[in-house]
PDB file of C-alpha atoms in Angstrom:
ATOM      1  CA  UNK A   1       0.000   0.000   0.000  1.00 86.00           C
ATOM      2  CA  UNK A   2       1.223   3.496  -0.857  1.00 90.00           C
ATOM      3  CA  UNK A   3       0.595   6.072   1.862  1.00 97.00           C
ATOM      4  CA  UNK A   4       1.069   9.805   2.159  1.00 98.00           C
ATOM      5  CA  UNK A   5       2.552  11.016   5.425  1.00 98.00           C
ATOM      6  CA  UNK A   6       2.399  14.348   7.165  1.00 98.00           C
ATOM      7  CA  UNK A   7       5.197  15.532   9.443  1.00 97.00           C
ATOM      8  CA  UNK A   8       4.401  14.339  12.951  1.00 96.00           C
ATOM      9  CA  UNK A   9       4.168  10.563  12.438  1.00 98.00           C
ATOM     10  CA  UNK A  10       7.615  10.635  10.803  1.00 98.00           C
ATOM     11  CA  UNK A  11       9.066  12.791  13.568  1.00 98.00           C
ATOM     12  CA  UNK A  12       7.589  10.601  16.313  1.00 98.00           C
ATOM     13  CA  UNK A  13       8.770   7.320  14.807  1.00 98.00           C
ATOM     14  CA  UNK A  14      12.249   8.732  14.197  1.00 98.00           C
ATOM     15  CA  UNK A  15      12.485  10.002  17.788  1.00 97.00           C
ATOM     16  CA  UNK A  16      11.677   6.546  19.190  1.00 97.00           C
ATOM     17  CA  UNK A  17      13.867   4.657  16.694  1.00 96.00           C
ATOM     18  CA  UNK A  18      10.989   2.968  14.873  1.00 96.00           C
ATOM     19  CA  UNK A  19      11.165   4.240  11.291  1.00 96.00           C
ATOM     20  CA  UNK A  20      11.459   0.673  10.024  1.00 94.00           C
ATOM     21  CA  UNK A  21       7.929  -0.031  11.273  1.00 94.00           C
ATOM     22  CA  UNK A  22       6.615   2.238   8.539  1.00 94.00           C
ATOM     23  CA  UNK A  23       8.355   0.337   5.808  1.00 94.00           C
ATOM     24  CA  UNK A  24       7.308  -3.041   7.152  1.00 95.00           C
ATOM     25  CA  UNK A  25       3.677  -1.910   6.922  1.00 96.00           C
ATOM     26  CA  UNK A  26       3.599   0.232   3.806  1.00 94.00           C
ATOM     27  CA  UNK A  27       5.133  -0.428   0.400  1.00 86.00           C
ATOM     28  CA  UNK A  28       5.889   3.216  -0.250  1.00 91.00           C
ATOM     29  CA  UNK A  29       5.708   6.347   1.886  1.00 97.00           C
ATOM     30  CA  UNK A  30       5.256   9.628   0.045  1.00 98.00           C
ATOM     31  CA  UNK A  31       5.760  13.067   1.531  1.00 98.00           C
ATOM     32  CA  UNK A  32       5.277  16.459  -0.058  1.00 98.00           C
ATOM     33  CA  UNK A  33       7.993  19.067  -0.518  1.00 98.00           C
ATOM     34  CA  UNK A  34       6.312  21.093   2.221  1.00 96.00           C
ATOM     35  CA  UNK A  35       6.518  18.171   4.657  1.00 97.00           C
ATOM     36  CA  UNK A  36      10.155  17.579   3.649  1.00 98.00           C
ATOM     37  CA  UNK A  37      10.875  21.258   4.327  1.00 98.00           C
ATOM     38  CA  UNK A  38       9.175  21.109   7.747  1.00 96.00           C
ATOM     39  CA  UNK A  39      10.694  17.820   8.850  1.00 97.00           C
ATOM     40  CA  UNK A  40      14.142  17.699   7.296  1.00 98.00           C
ATOM     41  CA  UNK A  41      15.245  21.190   6.263  1.00 98.00           C
ATOM     42  CA  UNK A  42      13.868  23.048   9.287  1.00 98.00           C
ATOM     43  CA  UNK A  43      14.785  20.148  11.558  1.00 97.00           C
ATOM     44  CA  UNK A  44      18.418  20.271  10.448  1.00 98.00           C
ATOM     45  CA  UNK A  45      18.533  24.042  11.020  1.00 98.00           C
ATOM     46  CA  UNK A  46      17.131  23.464  14.526  1.00 97.00           C
ATOM     47  CA  UNK A  47      19.628  20.588  15.045  1.00 97.00           C
ATOM     48  CA  UNK A  48      16.897  17.984  15.594  1.00 96.00           C
ATOM     49  CA  UNK A  49      18.263  14.420  15.511  1.00 96.00           C
ATOM     50  CA  UNK A  50      15.071  13.109  13.935  1.00 97.00           C
ATOM     51  CA  UNK A  51      15.642  15.286  10.839  1.00 98.00           C
ATOM     52  CA  UNK A  52      18.860  13.460   9.982  1.00 97.00           C
ATOM     53  CA  UNK A  53      17.269  10.080  10.630  1.00 98.00           C
ATOM     54  CA  UNK A  54      14.354  10.843   8.311  1.00 98.00           C
ATOM     55  CA  UNK A  55      16.656  12.321   5.665  1.00 98.00           C
ATOM     56  CA  UNK A  56      18.520   8.989   5.428  1.00 97.00           C
ATOM     57  CA  UNK A  57      15.321   7.329   4.175  1.00 97.00           C
ATOM     58  CA  UNK A  58      14.481   9.965   1.568  1.00 97.00           C
ATOM     59  CA  UNK A  59      15.018   8.563  -1.909  1.00 95.00           C
ATOM     60  CA  UNK A  60      14.934   5.025  -0.547  1.00 94.00           C
ATOM     61  CA  UNK A  61      11.769   4.224   1.409  1.00 94.00           C
ATOM     62  CA  UNK A  62      10.426   7.774   1.554  1.00 97.00           C
ATOM     63  CA  UNK A  63       9.807   9.638  -1.686  1.00 98.00           C
ATOM     64  CA  UNK A  64       9.187  13.354  -2.037  1.00 98.00           C
ATOM     65  CA  UNK A  65       6.390  14.267  -4.409  1.00 97.00           C
ATOM     66  CA  UNK A  66       4.287  17.379  -4.401  1.00 92.00           C
ATOM     67  CA  UNK A  67       0.731  17.749  -5.597  1.00 97.00           C
ATOM     68  CA  UNK A  68       0.234  19.078  -9.110  1.00 97.00           C
ATOM     69  CA  UNK A  69      -2.680  21.266  -8.036  1.00 96.00           C
ATOM     70  CA  UNK A  70      -2.459  23.870  -5.279  1.00 92.00           C
ATOM     71  CA  UNK A  71      -3.886  23.008  -1.884  1.00 95.00           C
ATOM     72  CA  UNK A  72      -5.051  26.532  -1.019  1.00 94.00           C
ATOM     73  CA  UNK A  73      -8.724  25.558  -1.208  1.00 95.00           C
ATOM     74  CA  UNK A  74      -8.158  22.877   1.445  1.00 96.00           C
ATOM     75  CA  UNK A  75      -6.251  25.349   3.649  1.00 95.00           C
ATOM     76  CA  UNK A  76      -9.145  27.801   3.448  1.00 95.00           C
ATOM     77  CA  UNK A  77     -11.946  25.232   3.692  1.00 96.00           C
ATOM     78  CA  UNK A  78     -10.600  23.430   6.767  1.00 97.00           C
ATOM     79  CA  UNK A  79      -8.262  26.035   8.308  1.00 96.00           C
ATOM     80  CA  UNK A  80      -5.346  23.605   8.251  1.00 97.00           C
ATOM     81  CA  UNK A  81      -1.618  24.081   7.690  1.00 95.00           C
ATOM     82  CA  UNK A  82      -0.119  23.928   4.227  1.00 95.00           C
ATOM     83  CA  UNK A  83       1.758  20.685   4.951  1.00 95.00           C
ATOM     84  CA  UNK A  84      -1.456  18.916   5.904  1.00 97.00           C
ATOM     85  CA  UNK A  85      -3.354  20.367   2.943  1.00 98.00           C
ATOM     86  CA  UNK A  86      -0.579  19.395   0.514  1.00 98.00           C
ATOM     87  CA  UNK A  87      -0.598  15.857   1.930  1.00 98.00           C
ATOM     88  CA  UNK A  88      -4.354  15.563   1.391  1.00 98.00           C
ATOM     89  CA  UNK A  89      -4.105  17.035  -2.111  1.00 98.00           C
ATOM     90  CA  UNK A  90      -1.296  14.632  -3.058  1.00 98.00           C
ATOM     91  CA  UNK A  91      -3.277  11.685  -1.689  1.00 98.00           C
ATOM     92  CA  UNK A  92      -6.218  12.735  -3.874  1.00 97.00           C
ATOM     93  CA  UNK A  93      -4.061  12.975  -6.972  1.00 97.00           C
ATOM     94  CA  UNK A  94      -2.345   9.611  -6.593  1.00 97.00           C
ATOM     95  CA  UNK A  95      -5.378   7.739  -5.279  1.00 96.00           C
ATOM     96  CA  UNK A  96      -3.818   6.880  -1.908  1.00 96.00           C
ATOM     97  CA  UNK A  97      -6.104   5.092   0.519  1.00 88.00           C
ATOM     98  CA  UNK A  98      -4.366   6.163   3.701  1.00 97.00           C
ATOM     99  CA  UNK A  99      -2.883   9.352   5.099  1.00 99.00           C
ATOM    100  CA  UNK A 100      -0.576   9.311   8.125  1.00 98.00           C
ATOM    101  CA  UNK A 101      -1.343  12.389  10.209  1.00 98.00           C
ATOM    102  CA  UNK A 102      -1.634  13.285  13.895  1.00 96.00           C
ATOM    103  CA  UNK A 103      -3.011  16.828  14.004  1.00 95.00           C
ATOM    104  CA  UNK A 104      -6.741  16.778  14.776  1.00 95.00           C
ATOM    105  CA  UNK A 105      -7.903  19.413  12.279  1.00 96.00           C
ATOM    106  CA  UNK A 106      -5.845  17.832   9.511  1.00 97.00           C
ATOM    107  CA  UNK A 107      -7.172  14.376  10.358  1.00 97.00           C
ATOM    108  CA  UNK A 108     -10.753  15.640  10.267  1.00 98.00           C
ATOM    109  CA  UNK A 109     -10.123  17.336   6.919  1.00 98.00           C
ATOM    110  CA  UNK A 110      -8.616  14.145   5.474  1.00 98.00           C
ATOM    111  CA  UNK A 111     -11.576  12.091   6.713  1.00 98.00           C
ATOM    112  CA  UNK A 112     -14.010  14.624   5.244  1.00 98.00           C
ATOM    113  CA  UNK A 113     -12.179  14.242   1.933  1.00 97.00           C
ATOM    114  CA  UNK A 114     -12.768  10.478   2.089  1.00 97.00           C
ATOM    115  CA  UNK A 115      -9.452   9.143   3.385  1.00 97.00           C
ATOM    116  CA  UNK A 116      -8.582   6.690   6.103  1.00 98.00           C
ATOM    117  CA  UNK A 117      -6.213   8.321   8.569  1.00 98.00           C
ATOM    118  CA  UNK A 118      -3.739   6.842  11.017  1.00 98.00           C
ATOM    119  CA  UNK A 119      -1.499   8.638  13.452  1.00 97.00           C
ATOM    120  CA  UNK A 120       1.625   7.591  15.298  1.00 97.00           C
ATOM    121  CA  UNK A 121      -0.311   5.388  17.722  1.00 98.00           C
ATOM    122  CA  UNK A 122      -2.336   3.792  14.924  1.00 97.00           C
ATOM    123  CA  UNK A 123       0.895   2.886  13.163  1.00 98.00           C
ATOM    124  CA  UNK A 124       2.165   1.228  16.352  1.00 98.00           C
ATOM    125  CA  UNK A 125      -1.046  -0.801  16.666  1.00 97.00           C
ATOM    126  CA  UNK A 126      -0.846  -1.870  13.018  1.00 97.00           C
ATOM    127  CA  UNK A 127       2.742  -2.997  13.593  1.00 97.00           C
ATOM    128  CA  UNK A 128       1.621  -4.879  16.712  1.00 97.00           C
ATOM    129  CA  UNK A 129      -1.154  -6.571  14.758  1.00 96.00           C
ATOM    130  CA  UNK A 130       1.332  -7.498  12.001  1.00 96.00           C
ATOM    131  CA  UNK A 131       3.730  -8.973  14.571  1.00 96.00           C
ATOM    132  CA  UNK A 132       6.486  -6.490  13.737  1.00 96.00           C
ATOM    133  CA  UNK A 133       6.555  -5.193  17.302  1.00 97.00           C
ATOM    134  CA  UNK A 134       5.362  -6.711  20.580  1.00 97.00           C
ATOM    135  CA  UNK A 135       3.103  -5.356  23.329  1.00 97.00           C
ATOM    136  CA  UNK A 136       6.000  -4.548  25.646  1.00 97.00           C
ATOM    137  CA  UNK A 137       7.682  -2.480  22.925  1.00 97.00           C
ATOM    138  CA  UNK A 138       4.439  -0.630  22.171  1.00 98.00           C
ATOM    139  CA  UNK A 139       3.946   0.145  25.873  1.00 98.00           C
ATOM    140  CA  UNK A 140       7.524   1.430  26.133  1.00 97.00           C
ATOM    141  CA  UNK A 141       6.927   3.801  23.212  1.00 98.00           C
ATOM    142  CA  UNK A 142       3.532   4.915  24.531  1.00 98.00           C
ATOM    143  CA  UNK A 143       5.129   5.692  27.894  1.00 97.00           C
ATOM    144  CA  UNK A 144       7.778   7.803  26.113  1.00 97.00           C
ATOM    145  CA  UNK A 145       4.951   9.695  24.426  1.00 97.00           C
ATOM    146  CA  UNK A 146       3.232  10.132  27.800  1.00 96.00           C
ATOM    147  CA  UNK A 147       6.342  11.300  29.674  1.00 96.00           C
ATOM    148  CA  UNK A 148       7.360  13.798  26.997  1.00 94.00           C
ATOM    149  CA  UNK A 149       4.246  15.738  25.926  1.00 91.00           C
ATOM    150  CA  UNK A 150       6.328  18.749  24.891  1.00 91.00           C
ATOM    151  CA  UNK A 151       8.204  16.508  22.437  1.00 92.00           C
ATOM    152  CA  UNK A 152       5.433  14.294  21.075  1.00 94.00           C
ATOM    153  CA  UNK A 153       2.365  16.590  21.094  1.00 89.00           C
ATOM    154  CA  UNK A 154      -0.178  13.795  21.567  1.00 93.00           C
ATOM    155  CA  UNK A 155      -3.174  14.405  23.810  1.00 92.00           C
ATOM    156  CA  UNK A 156      -2.754  12.552  27.131  1.00 93.00           C
ATOM    157  CA  UNK A 157      -6.232  10.991  26.871  1.00 95.00           C
ATOM    158  CA  UNK A 158      -5.333   9.396  23.538  1.00 95.00           C
ATOM    159  CA  UNK A 159      -2.156   7.904  25.000  1.00 96.00           C
ATOM    160  CA  UNK A 160      -4.025   6.733  28.110  1.00 96.00           C
ATOM    161  CA  UNK A 161      -6.659   5.041  25.962  1.00 96.00           C
ATOM    162  CA  UNK A 162      -3.975   3.288  23.896  1.00 97.00           C
ATOM    163  CA  UNK A 163      -2.203   2.029  27.029  1.00 96.00           C
ATOM    164  CA  UNK A 164      -5.511   0.725  28.411  1.00 96.00           C
ATOM    165  CA  UNK A 165      -6.208  -1.027  25.123  1.00 94.00           C
ATOM    166  CA  UNK A 166      -2.898  -2.911  25.418  1.00 93.00           C
ATOM    167  CA  UNK A 167      -3.588  -3.867  29.045  1.00 88.00           C
ATOM    168  CA  UNK A 168      -7.064  -5.221  28.261  1.00 87.00           C
ATOM    169  CA  UNK A 169      -5.866  -7.557  25.498  1.00 68.00           C
TER     170      UNK A 169
END
């Protein structure tokens, strides 16, 4: 399956050393030039370790491709950032079935445009289901998310719910 990814799932997986999970689940991961700029170019300027990690996959498992049509209508319609709008527009143009995105407004916009959406936690659960990662590893990552809200920007209730889901299996 070919997926289009926004910034935060890539950043999160790079920060916890789990980029390979993406490529075990998805045949090809596409990002837009805007997402590349946000994640890699700005990340390198800010000396973020995850930027270098992600950059190593560009041209191999991650491919940069921008939408042919502008995404301004999506920005205006949903009040979302350009990176999210470009990701949705690219997904439309290539017929992707799934968009990887964490930000709530962007996720809602993608769903309204007819896409399935998964965030960082959804990717972890897919990898768990596929047997690529085990429950203990997922819990370790979820606890990193929980202990570092200023780094991972995931709502505590979402993390709590994911942890409970693991414990009730």
